Amino acid sequence: MNTDSLKKNDILELTFIDMSYEGKGVAKVDGYPIFVEGGITGETALVKLDRVEKKYAFGRITELLIPSQDRAYVKSKDLALNSTIPLQHVSYSRQLELKTKIVEDAFKKDPMFKNVLVNHIIGAENEWHYRNKTQVPVRKVDDAMEIGVFKHNSHQLIPVNNFKINALGIDEIVVGIRDILVEFNEKPYDARTNTGNIRHIIVRHGQNTGEVMVVLVTRSKSLFPQSKIVPAIAALSDNIVSIVHNVNPHKTAAIMGPESKVVYGKDTFKEVILENTYEVTAESFLQVNTPQAEVLYQTLLDTLQLDGTEVVLDAYSGIGTISLSLAQRAKEVIGIEIVEEAVIVAVKNAEINDVSNISFIAGDVIEGIKELSLKPDVVVVDPPRKGLESSFIDDVIALSPEKIAYVSCNPATLVRDLKPFVSAGYSIDSVQPVDMFPQTTHIESIVLLVKSSI
């Protein structure tokens, strides 16, 4: 077939030979790749082309001719439109194979790492109802206040009341809050005009404590009548220990604004991870899958094999969840975190757990590493998706720790960042992916680097 003749709305019979890192089925016509939402390796389908570019095309299945044995029942077509759970049509065992392959492929793309062994991903016990946090937009749909998800690559809200992956009880609280706001005539936010008031409903849940925090994000400082709305929300569950009113007046994609006020209960909720108790604020980062966070941190500890004599640096330490886990096995732990509020919470969490062999530096990791009074034997990094700054990598190499553990949520930036460490004499001892986010394509990985003895 002459691929130059392909055009939008063409219908082709295709067999998928692979799946992309985004979970799309991949077919080829004379070497020309076509990416198809909902396709699984080995399936044959009629595909309608939605977008045709010079080097690739995108399409959607109009008729599935030969389904895969790995095809699973789709629990929510609405969430498929949003790409919230883009792998829901794939059996969980096949999802784990795909995610392992995604990490393997990321390493194989670089000649330096073509022989690196990637361990099979550690799967989650619960593939549904695992999220301890939800952030739900509120908009007007057909003259009614609705909660839901945005259609992929748009600002169109698709009404959803059951998000499938939230911990049991969270969705019911969100729906209850929506109904209370409707009862008291609050107005949903309109992003086009920056009018209306209720922007997001956030619910956070301590899966090992049961405690629940509610955050209402509004455009204005008004929440009227607060004296009635807040008690009504608090009455939705005996587990609600905190209600926070956050104000975001700006026309922005950012969910939360700079101003928060506690309107019920306390300013934190508690969670327990690996026997440590954590106070968590509305703004605090916490892994959204508590059981798998315990698996991730335990795997990190097992990988490092600390003997109690080490000084450990934990870069990007947040509220101290990794730091306090490390402190159970290390001589001393030093955390560096740029968000000052997170450092305050981390110090409090150390006090709560009576951990004294730990300290925290508030500041950027690039500056914080220069303030170290002790040379670390082990460095642990858990950066955001963009990965590490090259100057920070240079500073870590200059410290010459015996071990470096890289906890990554992005295989591409992980591989990129590992190259200078390996060039400096470190070897990759192990690569262990962990599935924190079933039904999605997101992956966490732990890589252990060991300094060469030569």
Short mmCIF file of C-alpha atoms in Angstrom, two decimals:
data_model
loop_
_atom_site.label_atom_id
_atom_site.label_comp_id
_atom_site.label_asym_id
_atom_site.label_seq_id
_atom_site.Cartn_x
_atom_site.Cartn_y
_atom_site.Cartn_z
CA MET A 1 0.00 0.00 0.00
CA ASN A 2 1.18 3.53 -0.75
CA THR A 3 1.06 5.20 2.67
CA ASP A 4 1.13 8.63 1.01
CA SER A 5 -2.46 7.99 -0.01
CA LEU A 6 -3.68 7.48 3.56
CA LYS A 7 -6.06 10.17 4.77
CA LYS A 8 -8.33 10.99 7.69
CA ASN A 9 -11.47 8.79 7.96
CA ASP A 10 -9.92 5.94 5.95
CA ILE A 11 -10.94 2.54 7.38
CA LEU A 12 -8.24 -0.15 7.41
CA GLU A 13 -8.08 -3.73 8.62
CA LEU A 14 -5.07 -3.84 10.94
CA THR A 15 -3.33 -6.35 13.20
CA PHE A 16 -1.58 -4.91 16.25
CA ILE A 17 2.04 -6.01 16.55
CA ASP A 18 2.90 -4.13 19.76
CA MET A 19 1.66 -1.65 22.37
CA SER A 20 3.15 1.80 22.95
CA TYR A 21 4.30 3.26 26.26
CA GLU A 22 0.94 5.10 26.30
CA GLY A 23 -0.92 1.80 26.08
CA LYS A 24 -2.05 2.22 22.48
CA GLY A 25 -2.10 -0.65 20.01
CA VAL A 26 0.59 -0.35 17.32
CA ALA A 27 0.05 -1.51 13.74
CA LYS A 28 2.19 -0.87 10.68
CA VAL A 29 1.36 -0.45 7.03
CA ASP A 30 4.54 -0.90 4.97
CA GLY A 31 6.53 0.26 8.00
CA TYR A 32 4.25 3.25 8.64
CA PRO A 33 3.11 3.17 12.30
CA ILE A 34 -0.52 3.65 13.28
CA PHE A 35 -1.37 4.09 16.97
CA VAL A 36 -4.82 2.94 18.03
CA GLU A 37 -6.55 3.56 21.36
CA GLY A 38 -7.77 0.33 22.91
CA GLY A 39 -5.77 -2.06 20.74
CA ILE A 40 -3.92 -5.07 22.20
CA THR A 41 -0.98 -6.93 20.67
CA GLY A 42 -2.23 -9.77 18.45
CA GLU A 43 -5.71 -8.37 17.82
CA THR A 44 -7.15 -7.63 14.40
CA ALA A 45 -9.61 -4.78 13.96
CA LEU A 46 -11.17 -2.34 11.55
CA VAL A 47 -9.63 1.02 12.34
CA LYS A 48 -10.81 4.50 11.31
CA LEU A 49 -7.98 7.00 10.94
CA ASP A 50 -8.57 10.15 13.01
CA ARG A 51 -5.27 11.91 12.34
CA VAL A 52 -2.68 11.32 9.63
CA GLU A 53 0.81 12.79 9.87
CA LYS A 54 3.87 12.36 7.66
CA LYS A 55 5.55 9.81 9.94
CA TYR A 56 2.62 8.26 11.83
CA ALA A 57 -1.15 8.18 12.24
CA PHE A 58 -3.73 7.76 14.99
CA GLY A 59 -6.96 5.83 14.75
CA ARG A 60 -9.78 4.19 16.68
CA ILE A 61 -11.35 0.77 16.53
CA THR A 62 -14.69 0.63 14.74
CA GLU A 63 -14.99 -3.16 14.82
CA LEU A 64 -12.93 -5.73 16.68
CA LEU A 65 -12.48 -8.73 14.36
CA ILE A 66 -10.14 -10.98 16.39
CA PRO A 67 -9.99 -10.12 20.11
CA SER A 68 -7.10 -11.00 22.38
CA GLN A 69 -7.41 -13.44 25.26
CA ASP A 70 -5.94 -10.60 27.32
CA ARG A 71 -8.91 -8.32 26.64
CA ALA A 72 -10.77 -7.39 29.82
CA TYR A 73 -14.25 -6.05 30.48
CA VAL A 74 -14.32 -2.23 30.25
CA LYS A 75 -15.71 -0.92 33.53
CA SER A 76 -16.19 2.69 32.38
CA LYS A 77 -16.44 3.99 28.81
CA ASP A 78 -16.50 7.55 30.18
CA LEU A 79 -13.13 7.10 31.87
CA ALA A 80 -11.79 5.62 28.64
CA LEU A 81 -12.65 8.92 26.91
CA ASN A 82 -10.59 10.74 29.53
CA SER A 83 -7.61 8.35 29.57
CA THR A 84 -7.86 8.18 33.36
CA ILE A 85 -7.54 4.40 33.19
CA PRO A 86 -6.26 3.75 29.64
CA LEU A 87 -5.41 0.08 30.33
CA GLN A 88 -8.78 -0.99 31.74
CA HIS A 89 -9.42 -3.07 28.61
CA VAL A 90 -6.27 -5.15 29.28
CA SER A 91 -6.07 -8.03 31.78
CA TYR A 92 -3.96 -7.14 34.80
CA SER A 93 -1.40 -9.87 34.11
CA ARG A 94 -0.92 -8.43 30.61
CA GLN A 95 -0.66 -4.91 32.06
CA LEU A 96 2.25 -6.07 34.20
CA GLU A 97 3.98 -7.61 31.19
CA LEU A 98 3.48 -4.37 29.23
CA LYS A 99 4.88 -2.20 32.02
CA THR A 100 7.92 -4.41 32.44
CA LYS A 101 8.49 -4.16 28.68
CA ILE A 102 8.15 -0.35 28.77
CA VAL A 103 11.02 -0.16 31.27
CA GLU A 104 13.05 -2.73 29.31
CA ASP A 105 12.54 -0.80 26.07
CA ALA A 106 13.63 2.45 27.72
CA PHE A 107 16.97 0.83 28.62
CA LYS A 108 17.41 -0.98 25.28
CA LYS A 109 17.08 2.28 23.37
CA ASP A 110 20.47 3.34 24.73
CA PRO A 111 23.46 1.22 23.61
CA MET A 112 25.06 1.74 27.01
CA PHE A 113 22.24 -0.19 28.67
CA LYS A 114 21.22 -2.77 26.05
CA ASN A 115 22.32 -5.65 28.32
CA VAL A 116 20.75 -4.33 31.54
CA LEU A 117 18.43 -6.87 33.18
CA VAL A 118 15.08 -5.48 34.28
CA ASN A 119 13.27 -7.52 36.92
CA HIS A 120 9.59 -8.33 36.37
CA ILE A 121 7.41 -5.60 37.82
CA ILE A 122 5.94 -6.09 41.31
CA GLY A 123 2.18 -6.06 40.88
CA ALA A 124 -0.42 -4.60 43.20
CA GLU A 125 -2.71 -6.70 45.36
CA ASN A 126 -5.61 -4.38 44.50
CA GLU A 127 -5.92 -3.44 40.83
CA TRP A 128 -9.07 -1.39 41.53
CA HIS A 129 -10.08 0.98 44.35
CA TYR A 130 -6.52 1.76 45.39
CA ARG A 131 -6.20 5.55 45.20
CA ASN A 132 -6.10 7.40 48.53
CA LYS A 133 -6.68 10.77 46.86
CA THR A 134 -9.02 12.18 44.25
CA GLN A 135 -9.14 15.67 42.72
CA VAL A 136 -12.46 16.09 40.95
CA PRO A 137 -13.33 19.11 38.78
CA VAL A 138 -16.75 20.70 39.19
CA ARG A 139 -18.44 22.25 36.16
CA LYS A 140 -21.87 23.02 34.71
CA VAL A 141 -23.25 20.40 32.30
CA ASP A 142 -26.77 20.81 30.89
CA ASP A 143 -27.51 23.52 33.50
CA ALA A 144 -26.57 21.21 36.39
CA MET A 145 -23.55 21.11 38.68
CA GLU A 146 -21.61 17.97 37.79
CA ILE A 147 -18.44 16.22 38.91
CA GLY A 148 -16.36 14.10 36.58
CA VAL A 149 -13.34 14.07 34.29
CA PHE A 150 -12.28 16.14 31.31
CA LYS A 151 -12.47 14.54 27.90
CA HIS A 152 -8.97 13.83 26.61
CA ASN A 153 -7.25 17.01 25.34
CA SER A 154 -10.28 19.20 26.03
CA HIS A 155 -12.07 21.22 28.70
CA GLN A 156 -15.32 19.31 28.22
CA LEU A 157 -16.44 17.68 31.46
CA ILE A 158 -17.75 14.12 31.27
CA PRO A 159 -20.00 13.53 34.31
CA VAL A 160 -18.74 10.61 36.42
CA ASN A 161 -19.86 9.50 39.87
CA ASN A 162 -17.83 6.29 40.16
CA PHE A 163 -14.14 6.60 39.34
CA LYS A 164 -13.37 2.87 39.79
CA ILE A 165 -9.83 3.33 41.16
CA ASN A 166 -10.55 5.48 44.21
CA ALA A 167 -10.50 3.75 47.60
CA LEU A 168 -13.93 2.57 48.67
CA GLY A 169 -15.94 5.37 50.25
CA ILE A 170 -14.17 8.28 48.53
CA ASP A 171 -16.56 8.54 45.58
CA GLU A 172 -19.59 8.50 47.88
CA ILE A 173 -18.13 11.44 49.82
CA VAL A 174 -17.45 13.39 46.61
CA VAL A 175 -21.01 12.82 45.37
CA GLY A 176 -22.38 13.80 48.77
CA ILE A 177 -20.41 17.03 48.74
CA ARG A 178 -21.64 17.84 45.23
CA ASP A 179 -25.24 17.33 46.35
CA ILE A 180 -24.74 19.57 49.41
CA LEU A 181 -23.28 22.36 47.26
CA VAL A 182 -26.26 22.08 44.90
CA GLU A 183 -28.65 22.21 47.85
CA PHE A 184 -27.13 25.49 49.04
CA ASN A 185 -27.05 26.96 45.53
CA GLU A 186 -23.28 27.22 45.11
CA LYS A 187 -22.26 27.79 41.49
CA PRO A 188 -19.84 25.58 39.51
CA TYR A 189 -16.73 27.16 38.06
CA ASP A 190 -16.62 28.26 34.41
CA ALA A 191 -13.03 28.12 33.15
CA ARG A 192 -13.79 30.09 29.98
CA THR A 193 -14.95 33.20 31.83
CA ASN A 194 -13.30 32.59 35.21
CA THR A 195 -16.70 32.89 36.89
CA GLY A 196 -18.70 30.65 39.19
CA ASN A 197 -17.15 29.42 42.40
CA ILE A 198 -16.66 25.69 43.03
CA ARG A 199 -13.59 24.54 41.08
CA HIS A 200 -12.55 21.19 42.60
CA ILE A 201 -13.50 18.74 45.31
CA ILE A 202 -10.48 16.96 46.79
CA VAL A 203 -10.78 14.00 49.14
CA ARG A 204 -7.75 12.39 50.79
CA HIS A 205 -7.99 9.16 52.74
CA GLY A 206 -5.61 7.50 55.19
CA GLN A 207 -6.02 3.91 54.07
CA ASN A 208 -4.37 2.51 57.22
CA THR A 209 -6.04 4.96 59.63
CA GLY A 210 -9.42 5.63 58.03
CA GLU A 211 -9.02 9.39 58.48
CA VAL A 212 -10.40 11.61 55.71
CA MET A 213 -9.56 15.17 54.66
CA VAL A 214 -11.82 17.21 52.39
CA VAL A 215 -10.53 20.20 50.42
CA LEU A 216 -12.95 22.53 48.65
CA VAL A 217 -11.26 24.66 46.01
CA THR A 218 -13.17 27.82 45.12
CA ARG A 219 -12.55 30.79 42.86
CA SER A 220 -13.62 33.33 45.48
CA LYS A 221 -13.10 33.54 49.22
CA SER A 222 -16.80 32.99 49.70
CA LEU A 223 -18.33 29.66 50.67
CA PHE A 224 -21.92 30.55 51.51
CA PRO A 225 -23.51 29.60 53.78
CA GLN A 226 -20.33 28.14 55.33
CA SER A 227 -22.10 27.67 58.66
CA LYS A 228 -24.41 25.14 57.00
CA ILE A 229 -22.26 23.70 54.23
CA VAL A 230 -19.34 22.66 56.47
CA PRO A 231 -21.40 20.78 59.12
CA ALA A 232 -23.34 19.05 56.34
CA ILE A 233 -20.11 17.83 54.75
CA ALA A 234 -18.68 16.74 58.11
CA ALA A 235 -21.83 14.68 58.68
CA LEU A 236 -21.21 12.64 55.54
CA SER A 237 -18.71 10.41 57.37
CA ASP A 238 -17.49 9.93 60.92
CA ASN A 239 -13.99 9.56 59.42
CA ILE A 240 -13.81 13.16 58.20
CA VAL A 241 -11.28 14.85 60.50
CA SER A 242 -10.45 17.91 58.41
CA ILE A 243 -12.16 20.24 55.97
CA VAL A 244 -10.00 22.83 54.23
CA HIS A 245 -11.18 25.76 52.11
CA ASN A 246 -8.64 26.60 49.40
CA VAL A 247 -8.96 29.69 47.20
CA ASN A 248 -7.69 29.73 43.62
CA PRO A 249 -8.83 33.00 41.97
CA HIS A 250 -6.68 32.68 38.85
CA LYS A 251 -7.54 31.50 35.36
CA THR A 252 -5.11 28.61 35.46
CA ALA A 253 -4.87 24.86 35.05
CA ALA A 254 -3.36 24.60 38.54
CA ILE A 255 -5.82 22.92 40.87
CA MET A 256 -5.04 24.55 44.23
CA GLY A 257 -4.38 28.20 44.94
CA PRO A 258 -2.01 29.79 47.46
CA GLU A 259 -4.53 30.43 50.24
CA SER A 260 -5.96 27.70 52.49
CA LYS A 261 -8.04 27.88 55.65
CA VAL A 262 -9.12 25.05 57.93
CA VAL A 263 -12.89 25.34 58.41
CA TYR A 264 -13.44 22.08 60.31
CA GLY A 265 -11.29 19.85 62.50
CA LYS A 266 -7.52 19.88 62.18
CA ASP A 267 -5.09 20.87 59.43
CA THR A 268 -3.83 17.34 58.78
CA PHE A 269 -4.94 13.74 58.54
CA LYS A 270 -2.90 10.73 59.61
CA GLU A 271 -1.56 7.84 57.56
CA VAL A 272 0.62 4.90 58.63
CA ILE A 273 3.29 3.49 56.30
CA LEU A 274 5.66 0.71 57.42
CA GLU A 275 4.66 1.33 61.05
CA ASN A 276 5.53 5.03 60.91
CA THR A 277 2.72 7.54 61.47
CA TYR A 278 2.58 10.60 59.21
CA GLU A 279 0.70 13.86 59.49
CA VAL A 280 -0.34 14.90 55.99
CA THR A 281 -1.46 18.42 55.04
CA ALA A 282 -3.72 19.43 52.18
CA GLU A 283 -0.69 20.37 50.08
CA SER A 284 1.56 17.44 51.05
CA PHE A 285 2.71 14.92 48.48
CA LEU A 286 1.90 11.33 49.44
CA GLN A 287 2.03 8.30 47.17
CA VAL A 288 -1.60 7.72 46.11
CA ASN A 289 -1.48 3.95 46.61
CA THR A 290 -0.69 3.33 50.28
CA PRO A 291 -0.30 -0.50 50.15
CA GLN A 292 2.02 -0.23 47.15
CA ALA A 293 3.92 2.65 48.78
CA GLU A 294 4.74 0.18 51.54
CA VAL A 295 5.89 -2.32 48.90
CA LEU A 296 7.97 0.39 47.18
CA TYR A 297 9.67 1.53 50.38
CA GLN A 298 10.25 -2.01 51.64
CA THR A 299 11.76 -2.93 48.27
CA LEU A 300 14.02 0.11 48.53
CA LEU A 301 15.17 -0.96 52.00
CA ASP A 302 15.75 -4.54 50.88
CA THR A 303 17.69 -3.31 47.84
CA LEU A 304 19.99 -1.04 49.83
CA GLN A 305 20.76 -3.66 52.52
CA LEU A 306 21.75 -1.05 55.10
CA ASP A 307 23.62 -2.39 58.15
CA GLY A 308 23.14 0.57 60.50
CA THR A 309 26.51 2.20 59.96
CA GLU A 310 25.59 4.37 56.97
CA VAL A 311 24.91 8.06 56.60
CA VAL A 312 22.13 8.36 54.01
CA LEU A 313 21.14 11.40 51.97
CA ASP A 314 17.49 11.47 50.87
CA ALA A 315 17.05 14.05 48.11
CA TYR A 316 13.51 15.28 47.39
CA SER A 317 12.48 14.10 50.85
CA GLY A 318 8.96 15.60 50.99
CA ILE A 319 7.20 15.01 54.31
CA GLY A 320 9.72 12.33 55.22
CA THR A 321 8.08 9.07 54.16
CA ILE A 322 11.25 7.63 52.59
CA SER A 323 13.56 9.35 55.11
CA LEU A 324 11.83 7.87 58.14
CA SER A 325 11.76 4.43 56.51
CA LEU A 326 15.52 4.68 55.91
CA ALA A 327 16.14 5.87 59.47
CA GLN A 328 14.97 2.48 60.74
CA ARG A 329 18.06 0.90 59.15
CA ALA A 330 20.67 3.70 58.91
CA LYS A 331 23.00 5.44 61.34
CA GLU A 332 21.84 8.87 60.21
CA VAL A 333 19.55 10.26 57.50
CA ILE A 334 19.64 13.74 55.99
CA GLY A 335 16.70 14.89 53.88
CA ILE A 336 16.66 17.78 51.41
CA GLU A 337 13.36 19.28 50.28
CA ILE A 338 12.61 22.54 48.46
CA VAL A 339 9.05 22.99 49.83
CA GLU A 340 9.50 24.61 53.22
CA GLU A 341 6.07 23.55 54.48
CA ALA A 342 6.91 19.92 53.65
CA VAL A 343 10.11 20.21 55.70
CA ILE A 344 8.12 21.54 58.68
CA VAL A 345 5.77 18.56 58.38
CA ALA A 346 8.71 16.15 57.99
CA VAL A 347 10.32 17.42 61.21
CA LYS A 348 6.99 16.97 62.99
CA ASN A 349 6.66 13.45 61.59
CA ALA A 350 10.11 12.56 62.92
CA GLU A 351 9.05 13.81 66.35
CA ILE A 352 5.77 11.88 66.23
CA ASN A 353 7.67 8.67 65.55
CA ASP A 354 10.42 9.44 68.08
CA VAL A 355 13.09 9.28 65.37
CA SER A 356 16.20 11.21 66.39
CA ASN A 357 18.76 10.07 63.81
CA ILE A 358 17.33 12.32 61.11
CA SER A 359 17.57 15.95 60.02
CA PHE A 360 16.19 18.01 57.16
CA ILE A 361 17.51 20.84 55.00
CA ALA A 362 14.97 23.24 53.48
CA GLY A 363 16.07 24.26 50.00
CA ASP A 364 16.76 23.21 46.46
CA VAL A 365 18.73 19.96 46.25
CA ILE A 366 21.45 21.67 44.22
CA GLU A 367 22.05 24.16 47.04
CA GLY A 368 21.19 21.79 49.88
CA ILE A 369 23.82 19.25 48.90
CA LYS A 370 26.46 21.94 49.44
CA GLU A 371 25.31 22.35 53.07
CA LEU A 372 26.02 18.76 54.07
CA SER A 373 28.23 18.49 57.14
CA LEU A 374 28.62 14.72 56.72
CA LYS A 375 29.67 12.75 53.67
CA PRO A 376 26.89 10.31 52.79
CA ASP A 377 27.64 6.65 52.21
CA VAL A 378 24.33 6.22 50.39
CA VAL A 379 22.30 8.68 48.31
CA VAL A 380 18.60 8.15 47.58
CA VAL A 381 16.89 10.31 44.95
CA ASP A 382 13.17 10.41 44.20
CA PRO A 383 12.77 13.33 41.77
CA PRO A 384 9.70 14.52 39.84
CA ARG A 385 9.05 13.25 36.30
CA LYS A 386 11.51 15.68 34.76
CA GLY A 387 14.33 13.87 36.55
CA LEU A 388 17.60 15.24 37.94
CA GLU A 389 19.45 18.43 37.07
CA SER A 390 22.84 17.70 35.52
CA SER A 391 24.61 19.88 38.10
CA PHE A 392 23.04 17.86 40.91
CA ILE A 393 24.22 14.63 39.29
CA ASP A 394 27.74 16.08 39.17
CA ASP A 395 27.54 17.00 42.86
CA VAL A 396 26.39 13.49 43.83
CA ILE A 397 29.22 11.95 41.82
CA ALA A 398 31.67 14.29 43.59
CA LEU A 399 30.43 12.98 46.96
CA SER A 400 31.40 9.47 45.79
CA PRO A 401 28.81 7.50 47.81
CA GLU A 402 29.13 3.72 47.81
CA LYS A 403 25.50 3.28 46.69
CA ILE A 404 22.94 5.40 44.88
CA ALA A 405 19.27 4.42 44.76
CA TYR A 406 17.20 6.15 42.10
CA VAL A 407 13.41 5.99 42.59
CA SER A 408 11.84 7.08 39.30
CA CYS A 409 8.36 7.65 37.93
CA ASN A 410 9.61 8.20 34.36
CA PRO A 411 11.65 5.51 32.58
CA ALA A 412 12.88 7.93 29.90
CA THR A 413 14.40 10.49 32.29
CA LEU A 414 15.64 7.65 34.50
CA VAL A 415 17.75 6.19 31.68
CA ARG A 416 18.97 9.64 30.69
CA ASP A 417 20.09 10.41 34.26
CA LEU A 418 21.81 7.05 34.78
CA LYS A 419 24.29 7.63 31.93
CA PRO A 420 26.57 10.12 33.73
CA PHE A 421 26.63 7.94 36.85
CA VAL A 422 27.72 4.91 34.84
CA SER A 423 30.26 6.99 32.93
CA ALA A 424 31.67 8.07 36.30
CA GLY A 425 32.30 4.48 37.38
CA TYR A 426 29.01 3.31 38.89
CA SER A 427 27.43 0.06 37.75
CA ILE A 428 23.74 -0.83 37.66
CA ASP A 429 23.18 -3.55 40.24
CA SER A 430 19.41 -3.95 39.84
CA VAL A 431 16.34 -2.47 38.17
CA GLN A 432 13.03 -3.19 39.90
CA PRO A 433 9.77 -1.71 38.57
CA VAL A 434 6.80 -1.45 40.96
CA ASP A 435 3.20 -1.01 39.79
CA MET A 436 1.79 1.84 41.86
CA PHE A 437 -0.98 2.69 39.39
CA PRO A 438 -2.94 -0.28 37.98
CA GLN A 439 -5.08 0.44 34.90
CA THR A 440 -2.69 3.24 33.90
CA THR A 441 0.64 3.33 32.05
CA HIS A 442 2.49 5.01 34.93
CA ILE A 443 5.40 3.08 36.45
CA GLU A 444 7.73 3.48 39.44
CA SER A 445 11.19 1.94 39.29
CA ILE A 446 14.02 1.49 41.77
CA VAL A 447 17.53 1.36 40.34
CA LEU A 448 20.53 0.56 42.54
CA LEU A 449 23.90 1.96 41.45
CA VAL A 450 27.05 0.64 43.11
CA LYS A 451 30.46 2.33 42.96
CA SER A 452 33.04 0.29 41.12
CA SER A 453 35.78 -1.22 43.29
CA ILE A 454 38.35 -0.62 40.57
#
